[in-house]
PDB file of C-alpha atoms in Angstrom:
ATOM      1  CA  MET A  48     214.683-101.357  58.404  1.00  0.00           C
ATOM      2  CA  ILE A  49     211.910-102.708  56.163  1.00  0.00           C
ATOM      3  CA  GLY A  50     208.486-101.506  57.219  1.00  0.00           C
ATOM      4  CA  PRO A  51     205.152-103.395  56.992  1.00  0.00           C
ATOM      5  CA  VAL A  52     204.190-101.735  53.683  1.00  0.00           C
ATOM      6  CA  SER A  53     207.507-102.704  52.072  1.00  0.00           C
ATOM      7  CA  GLN A  54     207.159-106.239  53.376  1.00  0.00           C
ATOM      8  CA  ALA A  55     203.670-106.486  51.864  1.00  0.00           C
ATOM      9  CA  GLU A  56     204.954-105.166  48.547  1.00  0.00           C
ATOM     10  CA  ASP A  57     207.834-107.651  48.591  1.00  0.00           C
ATOM     11  CA  PHE A  58     205.433-110.511  49.329  1.00  0.00           C
ATOM     12  CA  ARG A  59     203.124-109.511  46.504  1.00  0.00           C
ATOM     13  CA  ALA A  60     206.134-109.403  44.170  1.00  0.00           C
ATOM     14  CA  ALA A  61     206.979-112.938  45.335  1.00  0.00           C
ATOM     15  CA  ILE A  62     203.409-114.029  44.541  1.00  0.00           C
ATOM     16  CA  GLU A  63     203.786-112.535  41.059  1.00  0.00           C
ATOM     17  CA  ARG A  64     206.924-114.636  40.579  1.00  0.00           C
ATOM     18  CA  GLU A  65     205.008-117.744  41.703  1.00  0.00           C
ATOM     19  CA  TRP A  66     202.317-116.825  39.173  1.00  0.00           C
ATOM     20  CA  GLN A  67     204.855-116.769  36.365  1.00  0.00           C
ATOM     21  CA  ARG A  68     206.222-120.152  37.425  1.00  0.00           C
ATOM     22  CA  ALA A  69     202.719-121.601  37.660  1.00  0.00           C
ATOM     23  CA  LEU A  70     201.862-120.259  34.190  1.00  0.00           C
ATOM     24  CA  ALA A  71     204.985-121.904  32.750  1.00  0.00           C
ATOM     25  CA  HIS A  72     204.243-125.201  34.508  1.00  0.00           C
ATOM     26  CA  ALA A  73     200.678-125.196  33.131  1.00  0.00           C
ATOM     27  CA  LYS A  74     201.986-124.196  29.680  1.00  0.00           C
ATOM     28  CA  PHE A  75     199.924-121.013  29.634  1.00  0.00           C
ATOM     29  CA  ASP A  76     200.995-117.786  27.990  1.00  0.00           C
ATOM     30  CA  SER A  77     200.735-114.701  30.194  1.00  0.00           C
ATOM     31  CA  SER A  78     198.490-113.129  27.550  1.00  0.00           C
ATOM     32  CA  GLU A  79     195.840-115.822  28.150  1.00  0.00           C
ATOM     33  CA  ALA A  80     195.353-115.445  31.895  1.00  0.00           C
ATOM     34  CA  ARG A  81     195.475-112.717  34.510  1.00  0.00           C
ATOM     35  CA  LEU A  82     195.903-112.735  38.273  1.00  0.00           C
ATOM     36  CA  TRP A  83     194.401-110.452  40.923  1.00  0.00           C
ATOM     37  CA  ILE A  84     196.039-110.541  44.352  1.00  0.00           C
ATOM     38  CA  CYS A  85     193.413-109.854  47.004  1.00  0.00           C
ATOM     39  CA  HIS A  86     193.460-109.346  50.742  1.00  0.00           C
ATOM     40  CA  GLY A  87     191.106-109.674  53.630  1.00  0.00           C
ATOM     41  CA  TRP A  88     189.067-112.846  53.282  1.00  0.00           C
ATOM     42  CA  GLY A  89     185.353-112.889  52.703  1.00  0.00           C
ATOM     43  CA  SER A  90     182.699-115.282  53.938  1.00  0.00           C
ATOM     44  CA  GLY A  91     182.114-119.011  54.082  1.00  0.00           C
ATOM     45  CA  SER A  92     183.917-121.938  55.671  1.00  0.00           C
ATOM     46  CA  GLY A  93     185.720-125.083  54.575  1.00  0.00           C
ATOM     47  CA  ALA A  94     185.194-125.870  50.893  1.00  0.00           C
ATOM     48  CA  GLU A  95     182.854-122.895  50.715  1.00  0.00           C
ATOM     49  CA  ARG A  96     185.671-120.477  51.552  1.00  0.00           C
ATOM     50  CA  PRO A  97     188.348-120.915  48.891  1.00  0.00           C
ATOM     51  CA  ASP A  98     191.815-119.381  48.983  1.00  0.00           C
ATOM     52  CA  ALA A  99     191.440-118.591  45.275  1.00  0.00           C
ATOM     53  CA  CYS A 100     188.823-118.567  42.563  1.00  0.00           C
ATOM     54  CA  TYR A 101     188.789-119.071  38.799  1.00  0.00           C
ATOM     55  CA  TRP A 102     186.463-117.460  36.243  1.00  0.00           C
ATOM     56  CA  PRO A 103     186.489-118.615  32.589  1.00  0.00           C
ATOM     57  CA  PRO A 104     186.613-116.080  29.758  1.00  0.00           C
ATOM     58  CA  TRP A 105     183.467-113.978  29.332  1.00  0.00           C
ATOM     59  CA  LEU A 106     181.741-115.380  32.425  1.00  0.00           C
ATOM     60  CA  ASP A 107     180.134-112.701  34.575  1.00  0.00           C
ATOM     61  CA  ILE A 108     181.890-112.329  37.921  1.00  0.00           C
ATOM     62  CA  ASP A 109     180.046-113.603  40.978  1.00  0.00           C
ATOM     63  CA  ASP A 110     182.154-112.313  43.863  1.00  0.00           C
ATOM     64  CA  ASP A 111     180.064-113.552  46.761  1.00  0.00           C
ATOM     65  CA  ARG A 112     183.271-114.490  48.626  1.00  0.00           C
ATOM     66  CA  GLY A 113     184.481-110.896  48.716  1.00  0.00           C
ATOM     67  CA  PHE A 114     187.728-111.171  46.787  1.00  0.00           C
ATOM     68  CA  PHE A 115     187.772-107.804  45.050  1.00  0.00           C
ATOM     69  CA  THR A 116     187.991-104.172  46.005  1.00  0.00           C
ATOM     70  CA  THR A 117     185.832-101.809  43.965  1.00  0.00           C
ATOM     71  CA  ALA A 118     188.796-100.976  41.728  1.00  0.00           C
ATOM     72  CA  GLN A 119     189.701-104.638  41.223  1.00  0.00           C
ATOM     73  CA  ARG A 120     186.105-105.491  40.405  1.00  0.00           C
ATOM     74  CA  ALA A 121     186.129-102.866  37.665  1.00  0.00           C
ATOM     75  CA  GLU A 122     189.356-104.319  36.271  1.00  0.00           C
ATOM     76  CA  VAL A 123     188.203-107.931  36.271  1.00  0.00           C
ATOM     77  CA  GLU A 124     184.966-107.013  34.490  1.00  0.00           C
ATOM     78  CA  SER A 125     186.622-104.707  31.955  1.00  0.00           C
ATOM     79  CA  ASP A 126     186.506-105.330  28.203  1.00  0.00           C
ATOM     80  CA  GLU A 127     190.257-105.998  28.338  1.00  0.00           C
ATOM     81  CA  ALA A 128     189.992-108.696  31.013  1.00  0.00           C
ATOM     82  CA  ARG A 129     186.777-110.495  30.060  1.00  0.00           C
ATOM     83  CA  PRO A 130     188.365-112.571  27.233  1.00  0.00           C
ATOM     84  CA  LEU A 131     190.983-113.921  29.677  1.00  0.00           C
ATOM     85  CA  HIS A 132     191.114-116.736  32.184  1.00  0.00           C
ATOM     86  CA  ARG A 133     190.788-114.745  35.426  1.00  0.00           C
ATOM     87  CA  ILE A 134     192.113-115.892  38.781  1.00  0.00           C
ATOM     88  CA  ALA A 135     191.902-114.183  42.157  1.00  0.00           C
ATOM     89  CA  VAL A 136     194.001-115.291  45.119  1.00  0.00           C
ATOM     90  CA  PHE A 137     194.131-114.118  48.703  1.00  0.00           C
ATOM     91  CA  ASP A 138     197.597-113.186  49.920  1.00  0.00           C
ATOM     92  CA  ASP A 139     196.640-114.424  53.408  1.00  0.00           C
ATOM     93  CA  PRO A 140     195.115-117.929  53.028  1.00  0.00           C
ATOM     94  CA  HIS A 141     193.953-119.622  56.230  1.00  0.00           C
ATOM     95  CA  PRO A 142     194.527-116.541  58.394  1.00  0.00           C
ATOM     96  CA  GLU A 143     193.562-118.553  61.466  1.00  0.00           C
ATOM     97  CA  THR A 144     196.557-120.868  60.926  1.00  0.00           C
ATOM     98  CA  GLU A 145     200.263-120.080  61.128  1.00  0.00           C
ATOM     99  CA  LEU A 146     201.756-121.330  57.855  1.00  0.00           C
ATOM    100  CA  GLY A 147     205.235-119.879  58.206  1.00  0.00           C
ATOM    101  CA  ASP A 148     207.616-120.656  55.356  1.00  0.00           C
ATOM    102  CA  THR A 149     205.008-122.773  53.557  1.00  0.00           C
ATOM    103  CA  LEU A 150     202.733-119.797  52.823  1.00  0.00           C
ATOM    104  CA  LEU A 151     204.294-118.783  49.510  1.00  0.00           C
ATOM    105  CA  PRO A 152     204.596-122.388  48.178  1.00  0.00           C
ATOM    106  CA  ILE A 153     200.941-122.947  49.137  1.00  0.00           C
ATOM    107  CA  ILE A 154     199.913-119.846  47.203  1.00  0.00           C
ATOM    108  CA  GLY A 155     201.960-121.043  44.218  1.00  0.00           C
ATOM    109  CA  ALA A 156     200.338-124.481  44.355  1.00  0.00           C
ATOM    110  CA  THR A 157     196.925-122.832  44.659  1.00  0.00           C
ATOM    111  CA  LEU A 158     197.611-120.813  41.514  1.00  0.00           C
ATOM    112  CA  ARG A 159     198.647-123.981  39.674  1.00  0.00           C
ATOM    113  CA  HIS A 160     195.436-125.639  40.902  1.00  0.00           C
ATOM    114  CA  GLU A 161     193.333-122.841  39.432  1.00  0.00           C
ATOM    115  CA  LEU A 162     195.283-122.881  36.167  1.00  0.00           C
ATOM    116  CA  GLU A 163     194.426-126.572  35.830  1.00  0.00           C
ATOM    117  CA  HIS A 164     190.779-125.523  35.914  1.00  0.00           C
ATOM    118  CA  ALA A 165     191.612-123.094  33.111  1.00  0.00           C
ATOM    119  CA  ARG A 166     193.148-125.968  31.113  1.00  0.00           C
ATOM    120  CA  GLN A 167     190.002-128.011  31.730  1.00  0.00           C
ATOM    121  CA  GLN A 168     187.862-125.132  30.515  1.00  0.00           C
ATOM    122  CA  GLN A 169     189.907-124.800  27.339  1.00  0.00           C
ATOM    123  CA  ARG A 170     189.777-128.493  26.454  1.00  0.00           C
ATOM    124  CA  CYS A 171     186.456-129.648  27.917  1.00  0.00           C
ATOM    125  CA  PRO A 172     184.233-126.665  28.779  1.00  0.00           C
ATOM    126  CA  GLU A 173     181.113-128.772  29.261  1.00  0.00           C
ATOM    127  CA  VAL A 174     182.672-130.474  32.295  1.00  0.00           C
ATOM    128  CA  LEU A 175     182.865-127.278  34.328  1.00  0.00           C
ATOM    129  CA  ALA A 176     179.173-126.786  33.574  1.00  0.00           C
ATOM    130  CA  LEU A 177     178.328-130.384  34.521  1.00  0.00           C
ATOM    131  CA  ASP A 178     180.313-130.042  37.721  1.00  0.00           C
ATOM    132  CA  HIS A 179     177.567-127.894  39.235  1.00  0.00           C
ATOM    133  CA  PHE A 180     175.534-131.114  39.584  1.00  0.00           C
ATOM    134  CA  LEU A 181     178.350-132.608  41.668  1.00  0.00           C
ATOM    135  CA  ASP A 182     178.600-129.436  43.750  1.00  0.00           C
ATOM    136  CA  HIS A 183     174.929-129.719  44.619  1.00  0.00           C
ATOM    137  CA  VAL A 184     175.166-133.446  45.368  1.00  0.00           C
ATOM    138  CA  VAL A 185     178.117-132.891  47.709  1.00  0.00           C
ATOM    139  CA  ARG A 186     176.177-130.212  49.581  1.00  0.00           C
ATOM    140  CA  VAL A 187     173.129-132.449  49.908  1.00  0.00           C
ATOM    141  CA  LYS A 188     175.207-135.437  50.946  1.00  0.00           C
ATOM    142  CA  ILE A 189     177.645-134.032  53.480  1.00  0.00           C
ATOM    143  CA  ALA A 190     177.797-130.213  53.705  1.00  0.00           C
ATOM    144  CA  GLY A 191     178.357-129.047  57.266  1.00  0.00           C
ATOM    145  CA  LEU A 192     179.450-132.456  58.539  1.00  0.00           C
ATOM    146  CA  PRO A 193     183.015-133.244  59.646  1.00  0.00           C
ATOM    147  CA  GLY A 194     185.198-134.016  56.637  1.00  0.00           C
ATOM    148  CA  ASP A 195     182.878-132.391  54.094  1.00  0.00           C
ATOM    149  CA  THR A 196     185.818-130.969  52.161  1.00  0.00           C
ATOM    150  CA  GLU A 197     187.161-134.483  51.549  1.00  0.00           C
ATOM    151  CA  LEU A 198     184.210-135.396  49.330  1.00  0.00           C
ATOM    152  CA  PHE A 199     184.501-132.064  47.524  1.00  0.00           C
ATOM    153  CA  ASN A 200     188.150-132.823  46.712  1.00  0.00           C
ATOM    154  CA  LEU A 201     187.223-136.235  45.286  1.00  0.00           C
ATOM    155  CA  LYS A 202     185.419-134.614  42.357  1.00  0.00           C
ATOM    156  CA  PRO A 203     187.399-135.355  39.168  1.00  0.00           C
ATOM    157  CA  ILE A 204     188.075-131.712  38.337  1.00  0.00           C
ATOM    158  CA  GLU A 205     189.376-131.170  41.865  1.00  0.00           C
ATOM    159  CA  GLN A 206     191.420-134.380  41.944  1.00  0.00           C
ATOM    160  CA  ASP A 207     193.143-133.322  38.729  1.00  0.00           C
ATOM    161  CA  ALA A 208     193.708-129.734  39.893  1.00  0.00           C
ATOM    162  CA  ASN A 209     195.163-130.967  43.178  1.00  0.00           C
ATOM    163  CA  ALA A 210     197.380-133.460  41.339  1.00  0.00           C
ATOM    164  CA  ALA A 211     198.680-130.628  39.146  1.00  0.00           C
ATOM    165  CA  ALA A 212     199.368-128.574  42.288  1.00  0.00           C
ATOM    166  CA  ALA A 213     201.252-131.469  43.885  1.00  0.00           C
ATOM    167  CA  GLU A 214     203.348-131.923  40.751  1.00  0.00           C
ATOM    168  CA  TYR A 215     204.100-128.189  40.810  1.00  0.00           C
ATOM    169  CA  LEU A 216     205.262-128.438  44.424  1.00  0.00           C
ATOM    170  CA  ARG A 217     207.486-131.417  43.640  1.00  0.00           C
ATOM    171  CA  VAL A 218     209.183-129.382  40.915  1.00  0.00           C
ATOM    172  CA  THR A 219     209.377-125.951  42.558  1.00  0.00           C
ATOM    173  CA  HIS A 220     209.210-126.438  46.348  1.00  0.00           C
ATOM    174  CA  PRO A 221     210.152-130.054  47.194  1.00  0.00           C
ATOM    175  CA  GLU A 222     211.623-128.990  50.546  1.00  0.00           C
ATOM    176  CA  HIS A 223     208.146-127.903  51.744  1.00  0.00           C
ATOM    177  CA  LEU A 224     206.163-130.964  50.683  1.00  0.00           C
ATOM    178  CA  ASP A 225     206.223-132.782  54.023  1.00  0.00           C
ATOM    179  CA  ALA A 226     205.109-129.701  55.953  1.00  0.00           C
ATOM    180  CA  ILE A 227     202.309-128.926  53.500  1.00  0.00           C
ATOM    181  CA  ARG A 228     201.051-132.526  53.601  1.00  0.00           C
ATOM    182  CA  THR A 229     200.465-132.243  57.341  1.00  0.00           C
ATOM    183  CA  GLY A 230     198.921-128.766  57.247  1.00  0.00           C
ATOM    184  CA  PRO A 231     195.516-127.273  56.388  1.00  0.00           C
ATOM    185  CA  SER A 232     196.274-127.185  52.645  1.00  0.00           C
ATOM    186  CA  ASN A 233     197.356-130.833  52.473  1.00  0.00           C
ATOM    187  CA  HIS A 234     195.039-131.524  49.508  1.00  0.00           C
ATOM    188  CA  LEU A 235     197.457-129.538  47.328  1.00  0.00           C
ATOM    189  CA  ALA A 236     200.268-132.026  47.989  1.00  0.00           C
ATOM    190  CA  ARG A 237     198.524-135.401  48.216  1.00  0.00           C
ATOM    191  CA  SER A 238     199.210-137.048  44.878  1.00  0.00           C
ATOM    192  CA  HIS A 239     202.086-139.213  43.696  1.00  0.00           C
ATOM    193  CA  THR A 240     200.882-138.974  40.096  1.00  0.00           C
ATOM    194  CA  PRO A 241     200.116-136.081  37.716  1.00  0.00           C
ATOM    195  CA  ALA A 242     196.618-135.057  36.670  1.00  0.00           C
ATOM    196  CA  GLU A 243     194.679-137.558  34.585  1.00  0.00           C
ATOM    197  CA  SER A 244     194.073-136.882  30.902  1.00  0.00           C
ATOM    198  CA  ILE A 245     191.551-134.118  30.227  1.00  0.00           C
ATOM    199  CA  ASP A 246     190.289-136.332  27.390  1.00  0.00           C
ATOM    200  CA  THR A 247     188.735-138.646  30.011  1.00  0.00           C
ATOM    201  CA  LEU A 248     187.443-135.893  32.288  1.00  0.00           C
ATOM    202  CA  LEU A 249     183.845-135.927  31.070  1.00  0.00           C
ATOM    203  CA  ALA A 250     183.520-139.710  31.479  1.00  0.00           C
ATOM    204  CA  ARG A 251     185.062-139.566  34.956  1.00  0.00           C
ATOM    205  CA  THR A 252     182.715-136.737  35.967  1.00  0.00           C
ATOM    206  CA  VAL A 253     179.629-138.658  34.862  1.00  0.00           C
ATOM    207  CA  ALA A 254     180.913-141.793  36.625  1.00  0.00           C
ATOM    208  CA  CYS A 255     181.436-139.773  39.811  1.00  0.00           C
ATOM    209  CA  LEU A 256     177.890-138.432  39.593  1.00  0.00           C
ATOM    210  CA  PHE A 257     176.603-141.965  39.131  1.00  0.00           C
ATOM    211  CA  LEU A 258     178.020-142.862  42.543  1.00  0.00           C
ATOM    212  CA  PHE A 259     175.143-140.714  43.845  1.00  0.00           C
ATOM    213  CA  ARG A 260     172.498-141.874  41.374  1.00  0.00           C
ATOM    214  CA  ASP A 261     169.608-141.852  43.841  1.00  0.00           C
ATOM    215  CA  VAL A 262     170.452-138.360  45.082  1.00  0.00           C
ATOM    216  CA  CYS A 263     170.674-137.049  41.505  1.00  0.00           C
ATOM    217  CA  GLU A 264     167.351-138.473  40.438  1.00  0.00           C
ATOM    218  CA  ARG A 265     165.654-137.303  43.629  1.00  0.00           C
ATOM    219  CA  GLU A 266     167.070-133.768  43.474  1.00  0.00           C
ATOM    220  CA  TRP A 267     166.198-133.313  39.795  1.00  0.00           C
ATOM    221  CA  ASN A 268     162.877-135.132  39.825  1.00  0.00           C
ATOM    222  CA  THR A 269     161.169-133.258  36.985  1.00  0.00           C
ATOM    223  CA  GLN A 270     159.336-134.154  33.799  1.00  0.00           C
ATOM    224  CA  ILE A 271     162.526-135.355  32.100  1.00  0.00           C
ATOM    225  CA  PRO A 272     164.977-138.096  33.146  1.00  0.00           C
ATOM    226  CA  PHE A 273     168.254-137.058  34.745  1.00  0.00           C
ATOM    227  CA  TRP A 274     170.366-137.948  31.716  1.00  0.00           C
ATOM    228  CA  GLN A 275     168.506-135.305  29.724  1.00  0.00           C
ATOM    229  CA  HIS A 276     169.502-132.699  32.322  1.00  0.00           C
ATOM    230  CA  LEU A 277     173.125-133.644  31.636  1.00  0.00           C
ATOM    231  CA  ASP A 278     172.696-133.228  27.906  1.00  0.00           C
ATOM    232  CA  VAL A 279     171.479-129.667  28.387  1.00  0.00           C
ATOM    233  CA  TYR A 280     175.082-128.856  29.340  1.00  0.00           C
ATOM    234  CA  ASP A 281     176.746-131.157  26.801  1.00  0.00           C
ATOM    235  CA  PRO A 282     175.726-130.311  23.220  1.00  0.00           C
ATOM    236  CA  ALA A 283     177.531-133.430  21.973  1.00  0.00           C
ATOM    237  CA  ARG A 284     175.154-135.508  24.162  1.00  0.00           C
ATOM    238  CA  ARG A 285     177.973-137.702  25.434  1.00  0.00           C
ATOM    239  CA  ALA A 286     177.135-137.143  29.101  1.00  0.00           C
ATOM    240  CA  GLY A 287     173.584-138.444  28.831  1.00  0.00           C
ATOM    241  CA  ARG A 288     174.726-141.453  26.803  1.00  0.00           C
ATOM    242  CA  LEU A 289     177.377-142.324  29.385  1.00  0.00           C
ATOM    243  CA  TRP A 290     174.804-142.069  32.202  1.00  0.00           C
ATOM    244  CA  ARG A 291     172.404-144.402  30.421  1.00  0.00           C
ATOM    245  CA  GLU A 292     175.169-146.920  29.737  1.00  0.00           C
ATOM    246  CA  LEU A 293     176.095-146.941  33.428  1.00  0.00           C
ATOM    247  CA  ASP A 294     172.431-147.228  34.366  1.00  0.00           C
ATOM    248  CA  THR A 295     171.429-150.004  31.980  1.00  0.00           C
ATOM    249  CA  GLY A 296     174.662-151.643  30.862  1.00  0.00           C
ATOM    250  CA  GLU A 297     173.545-151.134  27.266  1.00  0.00           C
ATOM    251  CA  ASP A 298     175.491-149.390  24.503  1.00  0.00           C
ATOM    252  CA  HIS A 299     173.603-146.204  23.612  1.00  0.00           C
ATOM    253  CA  GLN A 300     176.211-144.977  21.114  1.00  0.00           C
ATOM    254  CA  LYS A 301     173.783-145.067  18.180  1.00  0.00           C
ATOM    255  CA  ILE A 302     170.777-143.645  19.978  1.00  0.00           C
TER     256      ILE A 302
END
């Protein structure tokens, strides 16, 4: 008879196998990224309580969701781990919901979702910095209201990560797609198409922000215009130029 400890060990081994499949699907080498499997859920709700979290290389760890044990925290902040793309995942997502046979595919899709963020960071690091503006706008606009996670998942970086997760499920777990689409993690399976090109991610992020132009300019009402706030996070100054072109209809390429 297999006891609870053995079952937990077997399930963690299955998660490790999902991790390897997700790495291959994202075209990542195992030397570039590392996974921590966590247990016990922390705080927060809805979009504020993720099943997994991604930290880019060298970024200090902010574990306000309670992913890590003391030993894991030491590992993730070690000199060996800091140069890597670091991902933590709970082995019990949505503990209030019975997920049955879809649990492992959901974890695999979640890992692929986070690895898409790692791809975004590699190719377009300024976008993950700019995305904090969208996070704040979403909170101001709808946080705490019914359906608040829907607006969060419309952010370009999230749309692309969810599309990558859906593609992963189509390839690795097609028999579970219908069940996942009707469950609490349905965002991981709701895309007929793959992720959009990372080359267009910055422009799509600025365009998404511009949907909330009044909120942006009210929330960051300081001595400088909002487009200059964007350029603080984009050394190439493309983000500010794109904002001004949307705002005025003029070509600011040469400015």
